[in-house]
Amino acid sequence: MKPRFLRPPRFPVLLIAHRGIPSRYPENTLISLEAGAGEGADVVEFDVQPTRDSALVVIHDETLERTTNGRGRVRDHSLEEILRLDAGGWYAPEFRRLRVPTFDEALDAVGSKAVLNLELKQYGPEEPRFADRVYEAVASRGLTETVLYSSFHFNLLRRIREIDPEAPVAALFHFARGRRPVEEAIALGARFLGCHHRLVTASRMQDSRKAGILVCPYTVNTRRRAETLVDLGVAALITNDLSVMKEYLTERFAAR
Ligand code: G3P
Ligand code: CA
């Protein structure tokens, strides 16, 4: 079953390092992603989006303000402009001058160290060949077996599945109002359902189990919340705080 793990997961619940380890490093920077891979995450999650000149960069928000010293929308800037920005000083002075990684740099840095959960971010109009270019970068490095694609924009996931019908995809949901997450994931052919942790309910877990869909809630940062979600039967914990979750899962599963 894809993704194929580089080493067997330590716990029955997968540990997914969300944007690396943002509890200790500026999110989505190479140092944060490398720490996630180096400190025992089964999967490292990060966000990919296109620049004005259609390069791919690793950054979460639609705009630059929160995580860099730039201003305005990512997609209104060229790669060269984005690479000039400081993506670490906002977090702490010692991280000043860290750059926004290119997608290629992130794949090269952590692609051989952990399964990657690549979230394709689409904030504006659909970028031509976005999913194609993400897939090509993954395939050219021989990483297709160890990558999981996720998105709130299911067209991008459909395109990934057109290119590679075996590619594992996670349908993402932040809200459930007016939506039917499990049914929509089934319709998409997604094996994974990524959702805000508040959307995990006993009845959705039951429906997911019946459909063979693995539920991966984000972001789970406290032991108490993790405990409830593991009791409900989630397949993974997507966390900003890898050490807290590692400690919790070690205790929980060592005690069985
Ligand atoms: O993959 C789950 C999560 O990363 C989706 O939400 O906003 O943190 O990218 P967000
Ligand atoms: Ca994300």
PDB file of C-alpha atoms and ligand atoms in Angstrom:
ATOM      1  CA  MET A   1       0.000   0.000   0.000  1.00  0.00           C
ATOM      2  CA  LYS A   2       1.237   3.480  -0.817  1.00  0.00           C
ATOM      3  CA  PRO A   3       2.858   5.416   0.566  1.00  0.00           C
ATOM      4  CA  ARG A   4       5.685   2.994   1.273  1.00  0.00           C
ATOM      5  CA  PHE A   5       7.440   3.807   4.535  1.00  0.00           C
ATOM      6  CA  LEU A   6      11.190   4.212   4.601  1.00  0.00           C
ATOM      7  CA  ARG A   7      11.284   2.551   7.995  1.00  0.00           C
ATOM      8  CA  PRO A   8       8.384   0.809   9.708  1.00  0.00           C
ATOM      9  CA  PRO A   9       6.233   3.314  11.639  1.00  0.00           C
ATOM     10  CA  ARG A  10       6.951   3.070  15.365  1.00  0.00           C
ATOM     11  CA  PHE A  11       3.351   3.286  16.496  1.00  0.00           C
ATOM     12  CA  PRO A  12      -0.013   2.092  15.182  1.00  0.00           C
ATOM     13  CA  VAL A  13      -0.820   5.779  14.697  1.00  0.00           C
ATOM     14  CA  LEU A  14       1.352   7.675  12.217  1.00  0.00           C
ATOM     15  CA  LEU A  15       3.221  10.759  13.356  1.00  0.00           C
ATOM     16  CA  ILE A  16       3.032  13.554  10.811  1.00  0.00           C
ATOM     17  CA  ALA A  17       5.269  16.588  11.344  1.00  0.00           C
ATOM     18  CA  HIS A  18       3.171  19.536  10.205  1.00  0.00           C
ATOM     19  CA  ARG A  19       5.292  22.097   8.325  1.00  0.00           C
ATOM     20  CA  GLY A  20       8.278  20.393  10.002  1.00  0.00           C
ATOM     21  CA  ILE A  21       8.537  21.221  13.690  1.00  0.00           C
ATOM     22  CA  PRO A  22       7.046  24.715  13.990  1.00  0.00           C
ATOM     23  CA  SER A  23       7.094  24.499  17.790  1.00  0.00           C
ATOM     24  CA  ARG A  24      10.891  24.884  17.499  1.00  0.00           C
ATOM     25  CA  TYR A  25      11.712  26.226  14.022  1.00  0.00           C
ATOM     26  CA  PRO A  26      10.138  28.608  11.529  1.00  0.00           C
ATOM     27  CA  GLU A  27       7.495  26.587   9.688  1.00  0.00           C
ATOM     28  CA  ASN A  28       8.174  25.191   6.220  1.00  0.00           C
ATOM     29  CA  THR A  29      11.879  26.138   6.250  1.00  0.00           C
ATOM     30  CA  LEU A  30      14.448  23.473   5.390  1.00  0.00           C
ATOM     31  CA  ILE A  31      15.705  23.358   8.968  1.00  0.00           C
ATOM     32  CA  SER A  32      12.155  22.705  10.189  1.00  0.00           C
ATOM     33  CA  LEU A  33      11.479  19.976   7.610  1.00  0.00           C
ATOM     34  CA  GLU A  34      14.849  18.331   8.243  1.00  0.00           C
ATOM     35  CA  ALA A  35      14.195  18.317  11.988  1.00  0.00           C
ATOM     36  CA  GLY A  36      10.846  16.607  11.393  1.00  0.00           C
ATOM     37  CA  ALA A  37      12.503  13.894   9.320  1.00  0.00           C
ATOM     38  CA  GLY A  38      15.474  13.593  11.686  1.00  0.00           C
ATOM     39  CA  GLU A  39      13.483  13.401  14.886  1.00  0.00           C
ATOM     40  CA  GLY A  40      11.281  10.473  14.112  1.00  0.00           C
ATOM     41  CA  ALA A  41       8.262  11.689  12.159  1.00  0.00           C
ATOM     42  CA  ASP A  42       6.900   8.989   9.870  1.00  0.00           C
ATOM     43  CA  VAL A  43       5.711  11.684   7.491  1.00  0.00           C
ATOM     44  CA  VAL A  44       6.768  15.298   6.948  1.00  0.00           C
ATOM     45  CA  GLU A  45       4.030  17.614   5.714  1.00  0.00           C
ATOM     46  CA  PHE A  46       4.661  20.860   3.853  1.00  0.00           C
ATOM     47  CA  ASP A  47       2.818  23.336   1.632  1.00  0.00           C
ATOM     48  CA  VAL A  48       3.601  24.005  -2.016  1.00  0.00           C
ATOM     49  CA  GLN A  49       2.401  26.892  -4.155  1.00  0.00           C
ATOM     50  CA  PRO A  50       3.351  28.606  -7.401  1.00  0.00           C
ATOM     51  CA  THR A  51       5.052  31.976  -7.801  1.00  0.00           C
ATOM     52  CA  ARG A  52       4.199  34.609 -10.427  1.00  0.00           C
ATOM     53  CA  ASP A  53       6.670  33.007 -12.820  1.00  0.00           C
ATOM     54  CA  SER A  54       5.308  29.509 -12.109  1.00  0.00           C
ATOM     55  CA  ALA A  55       8.182  28.308  -9.954  1.00  0.00           C
ATOM     56  CA  LEU A  56       7.158  26.194  -6.954  1.00  0.00           C
ATOM     57  CA  VAL A  57       7.927  27.308  -3.413  1.00  0.00           C
ATOM     58  CA  VAL A  58       7.267  25.970   0.077  1.00  0.00           C
ATOM     59  CA  ILE A  59       5.117  28.412   2.017  1.00  0.00           C
ATOM     60  CA  HIS A  60       1.745  28.167   3.706  1.00  0.00           C
ATOM     61  CA  ASP A  61      -0.113  31.464   3.474  1.00  0.00           C
ATOM     62  CA  GLU A  62      -1.514  33.176   0.426  1.00  0.00           C
ATOM     63  CA  THR A  63       0.453  36.264   1.466  1.00  0.00           C
ATOM     64  CA  LEU A  64       4.019  36.839   2.599  1.00  0.00           C
ATOM     65  CA  GLU A  65       3.485  38.976   5.713  1.00  0.00           C
ATOM     66  CA  ARG A  66       3.121  36.377   8.465  1.00  0.00           C
ATOM     67  CA  THR A  67       6.164  34.206   7.721  1.00  0.00           C
ATOM     68  CA  THR A  68       8.531  36.506   5.815  1.00  0.00           C
ATOM     69  CA  ASN A  69       9.567  40.151   5.682  1.00  0.00           C
ATOM     70  CA  GLY A  70       7.821  40.527   2.317  1.00  0.00           C
ATOM     71  CA  ARG A  71       4.418  41.970   1.514  1.00  0.00           C
ATOM     72  CA  GLY A  72       1.600  40.921  -0.745  1.00  0.00           C
ATOM     73  CA  ARG A  73       0.581  37.669  -2.362  1.00  0.00           C
ATOM     74  CA  VAL A  74       3.029  34.886  -3.070  1.00  0.00           C
ATOM     75  CA  ARG A  75       1.621  34.483  -6.579  1.00  0.00           C
ATOM     76  CA  ASP A  76       2.299  38.151  -7.371  1.00  0.00           C
ATOM     77  CA  HIS A  77       6.041  37.696  -6.773  1.00  0.00           C
ATOM     78  CA  SER A  78       8.723  36.078  -8.917  1.00  0.00           C
ATOM     79  CA  LEU A  79      10.886  33.292  -7.566  1.00  0.00           C
ATOM     80  CA  GLU A  80      13.850  35.655  -7.460  1.00  0.00           C
ATOM     81  CA  GLU A  81      11.894  38.136  -5.335  1.00  0.00           C
ATOM     82  CA  ILE A  82      10.749  35.435  -2.932  1.00  0.00           C
ATOM     83  CA  LEU A  83      14.218  33.995  -2.542  1.00  0.00           C
ATOM     84  CA  ARG A  84      15.473  37.398  -1.397  1.00  0.00           C
ATOM     85  CA  LEU A  85      13.112  37.383   1.609  1.00  0.00           C
ATOM     86  CA  ASP A  86      13.896  36.481   5.202  1.00  0.00           C
ATOM     87  CA  ALA A  87      11.679  33.570   6.251  1.00  0.00           C
ATOM     88  CA  GLY A  88      13.067  33.100   9.767  1.00  0.00           C
ATOM     89  CA  GLY A  89      13.448  36.494  11.471  1.00  0.00           C
ATOM     90  CA  TRP A  90       9.709  36.704  12.257  1.00  0.00           C
ATOM     91  CA  TYR A  91      10.136  33.608  14.427  1.00  0.00           C
ATOM     92  CA  ALA A  92      13.327  34.404  16.337  1.00  0.00           C
ATOM     93  CA  PRO A  93      16.456  36.478  15.648  1.00  0.00           C
ATOM     94  CA  GLU A  94      18.676  33.390  15.411  1.00  0.00           C
ATOM     95  CA  PHE A  95      16.743  32.243  12.327  1.00  0.00           C
ATOM     96  CA  ARG A  96      17.146  35.524  10.472  1.00  0.00           C
ATOM     97  CA  ARG A  97      17.981  35.162   6.793  1.00  0.00           C
ATOM     98  CA  LEU A  98      16.581  31.661   6.366  1.00  0.00           C
ATOM     99  CA  ARG A  99      14.996  31.528   2.923  1.00  0.00           C
ATOM    100  CA  VAL A 100      11.675  30.264   1.637  1.00  0.00           C
ATOM    101  CA  PRO A 101      12.698  26.893   0.187  1.00  0.00           C
ATOM    102  CA  THR A 102      12.005  26.022  -3.409  1.00  0.00           C
ATOM    103  CA  PHE A 103       9.997  22.845  -3.853  1.00  0.00           C
ATOM    104  CA  ASP A 104      13.038  21.183  -5.459  1.00  0.00           C
ATOM    105  CA  GLU A 105      15.210  22.072  -2.463  1.00  0.00           C
ATOM    106  CA  ALA A 106      12.665  20.638  -0.034  1.00  0.00           C
ATOM    107  CA  LEU A 107      12.365  17.393  -2.019  1.00  0.00           C
ATOM    108  CA  ASP A 108      16.151  17.075  -2.139  1.00  0.00           C
ATOM    109  CA  ALA A 109      16.525  17.810   1.571  1.00  0.00           C
ATOM    110  CA  VAL A 110      13.955  15.406   3.002  1.00  0.00           C
ATOM    111  CA  GLY A 111      12.656  13.215   0.173  1.00  0.00           C
ATOM    112  CA  SER A 112      14.966  10.345   1.050  1.00  0.00           C
ATOM    113  CA  LYS A 113      14.466  10.699   4.809  1.00  0.00           C
ATOM    114  CA  ALA A 114      10.710  10.420   5.374  1.00  0.00           C
ATOM    115  CA  VAL A 115       7.440   9.971   3.578  1.00  0.00           C
ATOM    116  CA  LEU A 116       6.400  13.382   2.340  1.00  0.00           C
ATOM    117  CA  ASN A 117       2.891  14.753   2.575  1.00  0.00           C
ATOM    118  CA  LEU A 118       2.801  17.430  -0.101  1.00  0.00           C
ATOM    119  CA  GLU A 119      -0.079  19.826   0.293  1.00  0.00           C
ATOM    120  CA  LEU A 120      -0.919  21.621  -2.939  1.00  0.00           C
ATOM    121  CA  LYS A 121      -2.136  25.104  -2.052  1.00  0.00           C
ATOM    122  CA  GLN A 122      -4.363  26.965  -4.456  1.00  0.00           C
ATOM    123  CA  TYR A 123      -5.422  30.427  -3.371  1.00  0.00           C
ATOM    124  CA  GLY A 124      -6.165  32.089  -6.679  1.00  0.00           C
ATOM    125  CA  PRO A 125      -7.222  30.930 -10.111  1.00  0.00           C
ATOM    126  CA  GLU A 126      -6.038  27.491 -11.101  1.00  0.00           C
ATOM    127  CA  GLU A 127      -2.365  27.539 -12.075  1.00  0.00           C
ATOM    128  CA  PRO A 128      -1.879  25.622 -15.337  1.00  0.00           C
ATOM    129  CA  ARG A 129      -0.013  22.344 -14.855  1.00  0.00           C
ATOM    130  CA  PHE A 130       0.503  22.914 -11.109  1.00  0.00           C
ATOM    131  CA  ALA A 131      -0.276  19.316 -10.151  1.00  0.00           C
ATOM    132  CA  ASP A 132       1.630  18.045 -13.185  1.00  0.00           C
ATOM    133  CA  ARG A 133       4.747  19.928 -12.185  1.00  0.00           C
ATOM    134  CA  VAL A 134       4.562  18.754  -8.575  1.00  0.00           C
ATOM    135  CA  TYR A 135       4.202  15.177  -9.779  1.00  0.00           C
ATOM    136  CA  GLU A 136       7.048  15.515 -12.301  1.00  0.00           C
ATOM    137  CA  ALA A 137       9.441  16.836  -9.638  1.00  0.00           C
ATOM    138  CA  VAL A 138       8.534  13.897  -7.390  1.00  0.00           C
ATOM    139  CA  ALA A 139       8.820  11.344 -10.204  1.00  0.00           C
ATOM    140  CA  SER A 140      12.131  12.670 -11.503  1.00  0.00           C
ATOM    141  CA  ARG A 141      13.622  11.942  -8.074  1.00  0.00           C
ATOM    142  CA  GLY A 142      12.160   8.443  -7.870  1.00  0.00           C
ATOM    143  CA  LEU A 143       9.931   9.421  -4.932  1.00  0.00           C
ATOM    144  CA  THR A 144       6.498   8.396  -6.240  1.00  0.00           C
ATOM    145  CA  GLU A 145       6.235   5.485  -3.788  1.00  0.00           C
ATOM    146  CA  THR A 146       6.916   7.602  -0.729  1.00  0.00           C
ATOM    147  CA  VAL A 147       4.753  10.659  -1.313  1.00  0.00           C
ATOM    148  CA  LEU A 148       1.200  11.395  -0.218  1.00  0.00           C
ATOM    149  CA  TYR A 149      -0.560  14.300  -1.937  1.00  0.00           C
ATOM    150  CA  SER A 150      -3.160  16.380  -0.156  1.00  0.00           C
ATOM    151  CA  SER A 151      -5.258  19.415  -0.965  1.00  0.00           C
ATOM    152  CA  PHE A 152      -8.426  21.297  -0.162  1.00  0.00           C
ATOM    153  CA  HIS A 153      -8.748  21.686  -3.958  1.00  0.00           C
ATOM    154  CA  PHE A 154      -9.877  18.359  -5.244  1.00  0.00           C
ATOM    155  CA  ASN A 155      -9.286  19.228  -8.899  1.00  0.00           C
ATOM    156  CA  LEU A 156      -5.583  19.157  -8.141  1.00  0.00           C
ATOM    157  CA  LEU A 157      -5.898  15.724  -6.549  1.00  0.00           C
ATOM    158  CA  ARG A 158      -8.004  14.497  -9.490  1.00  0.00           C
ATOM    159  CA  ARG A 159      -5.245  15.616 -11.825  1.00  0.00           C
ATOM    160  CA  ILE A 160      -2.621  13.766  -9.762  1.00  0.00           C
ATOM    161  CA  ARG A 161      -4.778  10.633 -10.007  1.00  0.00           C
ATOM    162  CA  GLU A 162      -5.163  11.093 -13.769  1.00  0.00           C
ATOM    163  CA  ILE A 163      -1.392  11.126 -14.111  1.00  0.00           C
ATOM    164  CA  ASP A 164      -0.891   8.261 -11.650  1.00  0.00           C
ATOM    165  CA  PRO A 165      -4.030   6.321 -10.694  1.00  0.00           C
ATOM    166  CA  GLU A 166      -2.128   4.665  -7.837  1.00  0.00           C
ATOM    167  CA  ALA A 167      -0.978   7.909  -6.206  1.00  0.00           C
ATOM    168  CA  PRO A 168      -2.237   8.171  -2.623  1.00  0.00           C
ATOM    169  CA  VAL A 169      -4.246  11.310  -1.987  1.00  0.00           C
ATOM    170  CA  ALA A 170      -5.780  12.927   1.080  1.00  0.00           C
ATOM    171  CA  ALA A 171      -8.923  15.015   0.726  1.00  0.00           C
ATOM    172  CA  LEU A 172      -8.691  17.923   3.179  1.00  0.00           C
ATOM    173  CA  PHE A 173     -11.560  19.516   5.099  1.00  0.00           C
ATOM    174  CA  HIS A 174     -11.361  22.426   7.483  1.00  0.00           C
ATOM    175  CA  PHE A 175     -15.118  22.841   7.949  1.00  0.00           C
ATOM    176  CA  ALA A 176     -17.939  20.359   7.518  1.00  0.00           C
ATOM    177  CA  ARG A 177     -20.900  22.707   7.180  1.00  0.00           C
ATOM    178  CA  GLY A 178     -22.669  21.872   3.930  1.00  0.00           C
ATOM    179  CA  ARG A 179     -20.125  19.145   3.230  1.00  0.00           C
ATOM    180  CA  ARG A 180     -20.026  15.390   3.618  1.00  0.00           C
ATOM    181  CA  PRO A 181     -16.355  14.677   4.214  1.00  0.00           C
ATOM    182  CA  VAL A 182     -16.433  10.895   4.145  1.00  0.00           C
ATOM    183  CA  GLU A 183     -18.736  10.683   1.121  1.00  0.00           C
ATOM    184  CA  GLU A 184     -16.670  13.282  -0.725  1.00  0.00           C
ATOM    185  CA  ALA A 185     -13.445  11.429   0.031  1.00  0.00           C
ATOM    186  CA  ILE A 186     -15.027   8.219  -1.263  1.00  0.00           C
ATOM    187  CA  ALA A 187     -16.217   9.962  -4.444  1.00  0.00           C
ATOM    188  CA  LEU A 188     -12.716  11.288  -5.019  1.00  0.00           C
ATOM    189  CA  GLY A 189     -11.198   7.846  -4.524  1.00  0.00           C
ATOM    190  CA  ALA A 190      -9.080   9.202  -1.671  1.00  0.00           C
ATOM    191  CA  ARG A 191      -7.624   6.678   0.750  1.00  0.00           C
ATOM    192  CA  PHE A 192      -6.962   9.430   3.300  1.00  0.00           C
ATOM    193  CA  LEU A 193      -9.159  12.093   4.815  1.00  0.00           C
ATOM    194  CA  GLY A 194      -7.293  14.981   6.418  1.00  0.00           C
ATOM    195  CA  CYS A 195      -9.453  17.169   8.603  1.00  0.00           C
ATOM    196  CA  HIS A 196      -9.457  19.667  11.397  1.00  0.00           C
ATOM    197  CA  HIS A 197      -9.402  17.611  14.591  1.00  0.00           C
ATOM    198  CA  ARG A 198     -12.792  18.968  15.639  1.00  0.00           C
ATOM    199  CA  LEU A 199     -14.377  17.224  12.643  1.00  0.00           C
ATOM    200  CA  VAL A 200     -13.460  13.775  13.960  1.00  0.00           C
ATOM    201  CA  THR A 201     -16.629  12.208  15.360  1.00  0.00           C
ATOM    202  CA  ALA A 202     -17.555   8.642  16.224  1.00  0.00           C
ATOM    203  CA  SER A 203     -20.024   8.480  13.354  1.00  0.00           C
ATOM    204  CA  ARG A 204     -17.560   9.819  10.777  1.00  0.00           C
ATOM    205  CA  MET A 205     -14.986   7.352  12.080  1.00  0.00           C
ATOM    206  CA  GLN A 206     -17.463   4.528  11.619  1.00  0.00           C
ATOM    207  CA  ASP A 207     -18.266   5.599   8.049  1.00  0.00           C
ATOM    208  CA  SER A 208     -14.564   5.994   7.243  1.00  0.00           C
ATOM    209  CA  ARG A 209     -13.723   2.575   8.614  1.00  0.00           C
ATOM    210  CA  LYS A 210     -16.452   0.993   6.481  1.00  0.00           C
ATOM    211  CA  ALA A 211     -15.060   2.716   3.412  1.00  0.00           C
ATOM    212  CA  GLY A 212     -11.439   1.861   4.283  1.00  0.00           C
ATOM    213  CA  ILE A 213     -10.549   5.539   4.574  1.00  0.00           C
ATOM    214  CA  LEU A 214      -7.815   6.579   6.992  1.00  0.00           C
ATOM    215  CA  VAL A 215      -8.591   9.685   9.035  1.00  0.00           C
ATOM    216  CA  CYS A 216      -5.700  12.060   9.727  1.00  0.00           C
ATOM    217  CA  PRO A 217      -6.634  15.033  11.941  1.00  0.00           C
ATOM    218  CA  TYR A 218      -4.649  18.276  12.155  1.00  0.00           C
ATOM    219  CA  THR A 219      -3.177  19.869  14.168  1.00  0.00           C
ATOM    220  CA  VAL A 220      -3.057  17.864  17.352  1.00  0.00           C
ATOM    221  CA  ASN A 221      -0.725  19.419  19.871  1.00  0.00           C
ATOM    222  CA  THR A 222      -1.869  18.274  23.300  1.00  0.00           C
ATOM    223  CA  ARG A 223      -1.847  14.859  24.917  1.00  0.00           C
ATOM    224  CA  ARG A 224      -5.435  15.219  25.961  1.00  0.00           C
ATOM    225  CA  ARG A 225      -6.690  15.819  22.445  1.00  0.00           C
ATOM    226  CA  ALA A 226      -4.425  13.091  21.072  1.00  0.00           C
ATOM    227  CA  GLU A 227      -5.846  10.622  23.562  1.00  0.00           C
ATOM    228  CA  THR A 228      -9.444  11.294  22.508  1.00  0.00           C
ATOM    229  CA  LEU A 229      -8.572  11.034  18.817  1.00  0.00           C
ATOM    230  CA  VAL A 230      -6.577   7.829  19.205  1.00  0.00           C
ATOM    231  CA  ASP A 231      -9.489   6.361  21.188  1.00  0.00           C
ATOM    232  CA  LEU A 232     -11.746   7.274  18.262  1.00  0.00           C
ATOM    233  CA  GLY A 233      -9.440   5.362  15.917  1.00  0.00           C
ATOM    234  CA  VAL A 234      -7.600   7.959  13.831  1.00  0.00           C
ATOM    235  CA  ALA A 235      -4.788   6.711  11.595  1.00  0.00           C
ATOM    236  CA  ALA A 236      -2.421   9.611  12.185  1.00  0.00           C
ATOM    237  CA  LEU A 237      -1.756  12.676  14.270  1.00  0.00           C
ATOM    238  CA  ILE A 238      -0.668  15.721  12.303  1.00  0.00           C
ATOM    239  CA  THR A 239       1.192  17.834  14.837  1.00  0.00           C
ATOM    240  CA  ASN A 240       3.131  21.039  15.320  1.00  0.00           C
ATOM    241  CA  ASP A 241       4.852  19.546  18.350  1.00  0.00           C
ATOM    242  CA  LEU A 242       6.543  16.318  17.436  1.00  0.00           C
ATOM    243  CA  SER A 243       8.175  15.698  20.829  1.00  0.00           C
ATOM    244  CA  VAL A 244       4.928  15.977  22.798  1.00  0.00           C
ATOM    245  CA  MET A 245       3.158  13.569  20.436  1.00  0.00           C
ATOM    246  CA  LYS A 246       6.118  11.172  20.336  1.00  0.00           C
ATOM    247  CA  GLU A 247       6.208  11.061  24.110  1.00  0.00           C
ATOM    248  CA  TYR A 248       2.460  10.512  24.287  1.00  0.00           C
ATOM    249  CA  LEU A 249       2.436   7.673  21.732  1.00  0.00           C
ATOM    250  CA  THR A 250       5.471   6.033  23.333  1.00  0.00           C
ATOM    251  CA  GLU A 251       3.683   5.879  26.686  1.00  0.00           C
ATOM    252  CA  ARG A 252       0.348   4.874  25.232  1.00  0.00           C
ATOM    253  CA  PHE A 253       1.605   2.019  23.108  1.00  0.00           C
ATOM    254  CA  ALA A 254       4.386   0.830  25.410  1.00  0.00           C
ATOM    255  CA  ALA A 255       1.751   0.301  28.094  1.00  0.00           C
ATOM    256  CA  ARG A 256      -0.340  -2.103  25.983  1.00  0.00           C
TER     257      ARG A 256
HETATM  258  O1  G3P B   1      -2.508  18.678   5.996  1.00  0.00           O
HETATM  259  C1  G3P B   1      -3.257  19.244   6.962  1.00  0.00           C
HETATM  260  C2  G3P B   1      -3.070  20.722   7.123  1.00  0.00           C
HETATM  261  O2  G3P B   1      -1.766  21.085   6.787  1.00  0.00           O
HETATM  262  C3  G3P B   1      -4.032  21.519   6.318  1.00  0.00           C
HETATM  263  O3  G3P B   1      -4.174  22.814   6.775  1.00  0.00           O
HETATM  264  O4  G3P B   1      -3.813  25.217   6.776  1.00  0.00           O
HETATM  265  O5  G3P B   1      -2.255  23.793   8.038  1.00  0.00           O
HETATM  266  O6  G3P B   1      -2.185  23.808   5.566  1.00  0.00           O
HETATM  267  P1  G3P B   1      -3.052  23.948   6.780  1.00  0.00           P
HETATM  268 CA    CA B   2      -0.620  22.156   5.098  1.00  0.00          CA
END
